C-alpha positions as a LaTeX table, in Angstrom:
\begin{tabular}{lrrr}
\hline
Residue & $x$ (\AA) & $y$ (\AA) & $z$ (\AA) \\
\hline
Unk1 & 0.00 & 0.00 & 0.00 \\
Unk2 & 0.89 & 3.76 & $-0.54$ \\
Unk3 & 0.64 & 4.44 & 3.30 \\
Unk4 & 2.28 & 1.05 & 4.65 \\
Unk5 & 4.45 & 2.83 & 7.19 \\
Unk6 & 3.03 & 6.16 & 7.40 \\
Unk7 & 0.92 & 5.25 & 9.63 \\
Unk8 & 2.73 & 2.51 & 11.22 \\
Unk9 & 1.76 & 3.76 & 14.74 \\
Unk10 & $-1.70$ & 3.70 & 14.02 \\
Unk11 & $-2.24$ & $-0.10$ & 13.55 \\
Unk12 & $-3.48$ & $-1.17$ & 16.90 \\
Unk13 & $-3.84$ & $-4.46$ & 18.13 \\
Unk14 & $-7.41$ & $-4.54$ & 19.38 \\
Unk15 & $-6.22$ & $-6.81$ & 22.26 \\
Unk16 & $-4.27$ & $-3.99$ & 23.35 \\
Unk17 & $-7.02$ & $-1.74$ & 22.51 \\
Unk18 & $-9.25$ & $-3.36$ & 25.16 \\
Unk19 & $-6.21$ & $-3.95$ & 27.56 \\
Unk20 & $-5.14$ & $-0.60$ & 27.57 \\
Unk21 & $-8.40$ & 0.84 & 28.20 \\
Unk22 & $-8.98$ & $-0.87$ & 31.24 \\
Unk23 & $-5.62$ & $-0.53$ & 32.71 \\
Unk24 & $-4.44$ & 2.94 & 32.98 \\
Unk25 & $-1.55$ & 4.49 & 33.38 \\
Unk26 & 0.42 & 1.61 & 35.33 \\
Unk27 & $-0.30$ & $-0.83$ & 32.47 \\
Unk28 & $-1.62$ & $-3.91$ & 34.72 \\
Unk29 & $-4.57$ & $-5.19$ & 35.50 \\
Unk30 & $-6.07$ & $-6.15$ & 39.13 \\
Unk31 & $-8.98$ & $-9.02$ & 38.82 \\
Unk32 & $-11.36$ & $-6.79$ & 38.61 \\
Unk33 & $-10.18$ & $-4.68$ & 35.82 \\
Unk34 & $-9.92$ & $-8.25$ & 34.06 \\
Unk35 & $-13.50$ & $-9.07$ & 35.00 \\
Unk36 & $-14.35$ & $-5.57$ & 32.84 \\
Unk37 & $-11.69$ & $-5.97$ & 29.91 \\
Unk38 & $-12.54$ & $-9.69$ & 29.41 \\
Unk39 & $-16.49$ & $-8.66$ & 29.49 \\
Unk40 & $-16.06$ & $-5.86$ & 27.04 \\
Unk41 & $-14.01$ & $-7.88$ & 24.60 \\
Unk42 & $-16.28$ & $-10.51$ & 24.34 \\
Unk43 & $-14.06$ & $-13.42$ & 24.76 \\
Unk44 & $-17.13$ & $-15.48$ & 26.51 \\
Unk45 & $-19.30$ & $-14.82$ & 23.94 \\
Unk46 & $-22.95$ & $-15.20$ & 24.47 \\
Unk47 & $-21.95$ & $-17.23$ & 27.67 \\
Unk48 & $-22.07$ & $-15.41$ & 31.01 \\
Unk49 & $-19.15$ & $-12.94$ & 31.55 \\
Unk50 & $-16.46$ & $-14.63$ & 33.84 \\
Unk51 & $-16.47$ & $-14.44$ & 37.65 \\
Unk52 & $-14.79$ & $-12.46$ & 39.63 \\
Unk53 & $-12.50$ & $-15.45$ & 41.38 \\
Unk54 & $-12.21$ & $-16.66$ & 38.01 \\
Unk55 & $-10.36$ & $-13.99$ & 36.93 \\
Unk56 & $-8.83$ & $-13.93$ & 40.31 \\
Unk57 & $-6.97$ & $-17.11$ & 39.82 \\
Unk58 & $-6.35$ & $-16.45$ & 36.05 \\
Unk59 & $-3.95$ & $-13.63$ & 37.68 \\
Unk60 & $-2.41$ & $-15.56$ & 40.01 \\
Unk61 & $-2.15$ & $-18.33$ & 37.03 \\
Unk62 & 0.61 & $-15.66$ & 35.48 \\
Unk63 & 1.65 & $-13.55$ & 37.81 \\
Unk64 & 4.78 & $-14.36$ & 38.30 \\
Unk65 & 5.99 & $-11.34$ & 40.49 \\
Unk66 & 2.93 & $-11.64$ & 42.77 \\
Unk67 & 1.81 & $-8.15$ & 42.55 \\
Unk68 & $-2.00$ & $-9.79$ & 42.28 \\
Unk69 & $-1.73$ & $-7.63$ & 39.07 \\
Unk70 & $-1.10$ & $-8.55$ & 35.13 \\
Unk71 & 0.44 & $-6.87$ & 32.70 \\
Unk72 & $-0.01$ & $-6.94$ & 28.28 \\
Unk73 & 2.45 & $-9.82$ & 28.12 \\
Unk74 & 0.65 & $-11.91$ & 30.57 \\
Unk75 & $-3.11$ & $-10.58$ & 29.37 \\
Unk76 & $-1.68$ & $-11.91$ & 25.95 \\
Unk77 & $-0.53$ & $-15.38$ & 27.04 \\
Unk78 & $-3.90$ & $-15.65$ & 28.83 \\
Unk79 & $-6.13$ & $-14.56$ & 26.06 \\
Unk80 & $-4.63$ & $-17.72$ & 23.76 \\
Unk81 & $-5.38$ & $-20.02$ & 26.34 \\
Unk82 & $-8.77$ & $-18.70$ & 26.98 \\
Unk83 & $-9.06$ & $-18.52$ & 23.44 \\
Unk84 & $-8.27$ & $-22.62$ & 23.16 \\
Unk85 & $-10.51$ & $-23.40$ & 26.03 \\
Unk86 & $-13.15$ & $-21.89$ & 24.66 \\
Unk87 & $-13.15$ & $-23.44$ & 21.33 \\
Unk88 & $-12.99$ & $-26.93$ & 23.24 \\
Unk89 & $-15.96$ & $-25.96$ & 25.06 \\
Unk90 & $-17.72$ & $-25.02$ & 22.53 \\
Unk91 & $-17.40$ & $-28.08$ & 20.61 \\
Unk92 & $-18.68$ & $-30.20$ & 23.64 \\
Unk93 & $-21.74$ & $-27.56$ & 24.21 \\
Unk94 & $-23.51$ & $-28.87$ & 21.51 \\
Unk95 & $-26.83$ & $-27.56$ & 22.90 \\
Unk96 & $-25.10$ & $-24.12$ & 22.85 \\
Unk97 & $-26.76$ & $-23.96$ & 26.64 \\
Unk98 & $-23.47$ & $-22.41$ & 27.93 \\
Unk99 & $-23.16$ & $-25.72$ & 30.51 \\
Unk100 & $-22.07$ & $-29.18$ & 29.51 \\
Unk101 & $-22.77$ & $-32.40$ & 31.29 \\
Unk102 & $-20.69$ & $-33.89$ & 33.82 \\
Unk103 & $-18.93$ & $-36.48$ & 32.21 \\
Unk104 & $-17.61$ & $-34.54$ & 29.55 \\
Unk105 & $-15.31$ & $-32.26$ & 31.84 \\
Unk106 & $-13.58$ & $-35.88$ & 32.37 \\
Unk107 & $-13.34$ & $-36.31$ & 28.86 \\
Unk108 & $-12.34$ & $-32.56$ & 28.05 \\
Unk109 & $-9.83$ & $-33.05$ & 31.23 \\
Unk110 & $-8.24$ & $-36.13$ & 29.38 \\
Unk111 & $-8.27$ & $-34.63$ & 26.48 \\
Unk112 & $-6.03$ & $-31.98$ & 27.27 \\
Unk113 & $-3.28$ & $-34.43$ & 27.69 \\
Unk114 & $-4.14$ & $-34.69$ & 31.60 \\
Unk115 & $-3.34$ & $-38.40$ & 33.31 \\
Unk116 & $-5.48$ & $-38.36$ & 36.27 \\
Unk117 & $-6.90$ & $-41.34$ & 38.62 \\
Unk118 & $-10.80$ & $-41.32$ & 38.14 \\
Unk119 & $-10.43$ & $-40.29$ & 41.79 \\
Unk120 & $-9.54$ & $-37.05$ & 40.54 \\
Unk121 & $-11.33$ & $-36.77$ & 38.36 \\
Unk122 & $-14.39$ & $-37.18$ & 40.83 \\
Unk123 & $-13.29$ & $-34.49$ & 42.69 \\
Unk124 & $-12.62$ & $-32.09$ & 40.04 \\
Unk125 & $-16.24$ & $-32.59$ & 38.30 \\
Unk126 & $-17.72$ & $-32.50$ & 42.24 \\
Unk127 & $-16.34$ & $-29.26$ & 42.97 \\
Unk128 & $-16.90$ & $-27.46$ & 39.42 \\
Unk129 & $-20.37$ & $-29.15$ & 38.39 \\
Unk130 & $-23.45$ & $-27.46$ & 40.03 \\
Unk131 & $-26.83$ & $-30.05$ & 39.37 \\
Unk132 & $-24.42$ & $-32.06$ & 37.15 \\
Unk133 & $-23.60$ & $-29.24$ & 34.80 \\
Unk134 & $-20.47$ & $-27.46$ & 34.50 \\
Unk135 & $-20.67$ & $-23.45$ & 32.93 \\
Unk136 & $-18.27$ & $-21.96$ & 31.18 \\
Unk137 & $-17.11$ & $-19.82$ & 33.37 \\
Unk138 & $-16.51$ & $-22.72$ & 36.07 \\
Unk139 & $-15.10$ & $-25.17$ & 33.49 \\
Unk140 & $-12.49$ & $-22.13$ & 32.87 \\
Unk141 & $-12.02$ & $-21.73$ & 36.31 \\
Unk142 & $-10.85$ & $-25.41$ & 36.29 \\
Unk143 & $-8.64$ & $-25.05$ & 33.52 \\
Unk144 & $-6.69$ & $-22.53$ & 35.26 \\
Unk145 & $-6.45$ & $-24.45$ & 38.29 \\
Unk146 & $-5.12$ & $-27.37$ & 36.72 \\
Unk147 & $-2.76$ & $-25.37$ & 34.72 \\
Unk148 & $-1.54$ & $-23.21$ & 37.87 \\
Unk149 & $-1.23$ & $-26.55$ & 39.72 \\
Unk150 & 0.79 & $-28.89$ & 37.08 \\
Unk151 & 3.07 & $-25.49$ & 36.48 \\
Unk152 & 3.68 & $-25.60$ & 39.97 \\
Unk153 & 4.19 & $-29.36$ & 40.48 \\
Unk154 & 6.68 & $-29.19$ & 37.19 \\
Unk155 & 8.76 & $-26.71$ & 38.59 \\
Unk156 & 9.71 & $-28.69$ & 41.55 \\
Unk157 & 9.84 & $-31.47$ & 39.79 \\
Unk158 & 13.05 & $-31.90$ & 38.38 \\
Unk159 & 13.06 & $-35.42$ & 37.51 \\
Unk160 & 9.94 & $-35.52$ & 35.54 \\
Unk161 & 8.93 & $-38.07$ & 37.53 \\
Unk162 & 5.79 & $-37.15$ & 39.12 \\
Unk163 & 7.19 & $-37.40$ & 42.40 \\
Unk164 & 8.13 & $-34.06$ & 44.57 \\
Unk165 & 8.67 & $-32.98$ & 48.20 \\
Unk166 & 7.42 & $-29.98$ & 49.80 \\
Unk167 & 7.47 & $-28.16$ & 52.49 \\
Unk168 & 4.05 & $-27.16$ & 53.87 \\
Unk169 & 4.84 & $-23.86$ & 53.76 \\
Unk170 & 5.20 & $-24.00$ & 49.76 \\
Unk171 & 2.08 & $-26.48$ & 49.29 \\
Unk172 & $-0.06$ & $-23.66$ & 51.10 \\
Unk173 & 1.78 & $-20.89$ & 48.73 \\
Unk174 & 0.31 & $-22.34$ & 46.04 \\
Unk175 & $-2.47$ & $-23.82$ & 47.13 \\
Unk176 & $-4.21$ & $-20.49$ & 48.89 \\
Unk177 & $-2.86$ & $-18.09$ & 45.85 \\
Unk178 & $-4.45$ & $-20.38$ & 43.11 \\
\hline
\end{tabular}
């Protein structure tokens, strides 16, 4: 184009366009100026808008300074993954109800590459599914927790062996800021 360049300033990425609005000056976000970015971008869709412990733990799923806050770089790595879990959920909500039934969070979780004892497994659809239906914004929710968890279990894990030791101390770190 004539103008490629000229206006090279101008281009703006619209994820910073709705980042940037909501974060002010200091350029980071606190969970609830991610509750109001993520509902004006539209990232859920015509489900409900997220919660506000949802996007609570999505923080503390990237904050790696623990400022409870998130910055573009983060707010970018958590859009694609929000952007991935949503098209999986949307291709199990067939009904296009915004929940999905039990049983297919297990199948979802395995999908994901996740090697879990159906022990697990109960646990995770007990404490996410409300009258055996899981919404978006809780099957998100879960997402995040299992990727904040296996992150943290990885890192001390330097064998790759699924085997760590910790102190209590760290467990409750990560346990209470997830």
């Amino acid at each position: 184009s004539v103008y490629s360049g000229a206006y090279a300033g101008a281009a703006v990425d619209p994820l910073w366009a709705f980042f940037s609005a909501t974060a002010g000056q200091n350029g980071e976000v606190d969970a609830e100026e991610l509750q109001r970015c993520l509902t004006q971008s539209g990232i859920s869709g015509t489900y409900s808008p997220f919660s506000l412990e949802t996007c609570r733990i999505m923080i503390s799923m990237l904050d790696r300074q623990n400022t409870g806050k998130m910055g573009y770089n983060e707010f970018k790595e958590l859009w694609t993954a929000l952007s991935a879990w949503k098209h999986n959920f949307m291709l199990v909500d067939q009904d296009r109800s915004g929940t999905v039934e039990f049983h297919v969070l297990t199948q979802v979780i395995v999908a994901m590459g996740y090697r879990l004892s159906p022990q697990t497994l109960i646990a995770i659809v007990k404490r996410y599914s409300k009258n055996g239906r899981i919404s978006f914004d809780d099957y998100v929710a879960c997402c995040v927790k299992l990727r904040a968890l296996t992150d943290f279990f990885r890192r001390r894990d330097s064998m790759q062996q699924g085997i760590v030791n910790l102190l209590y101390d760290d467990f409750l770190q990560c346990t209470m800021a997830i």
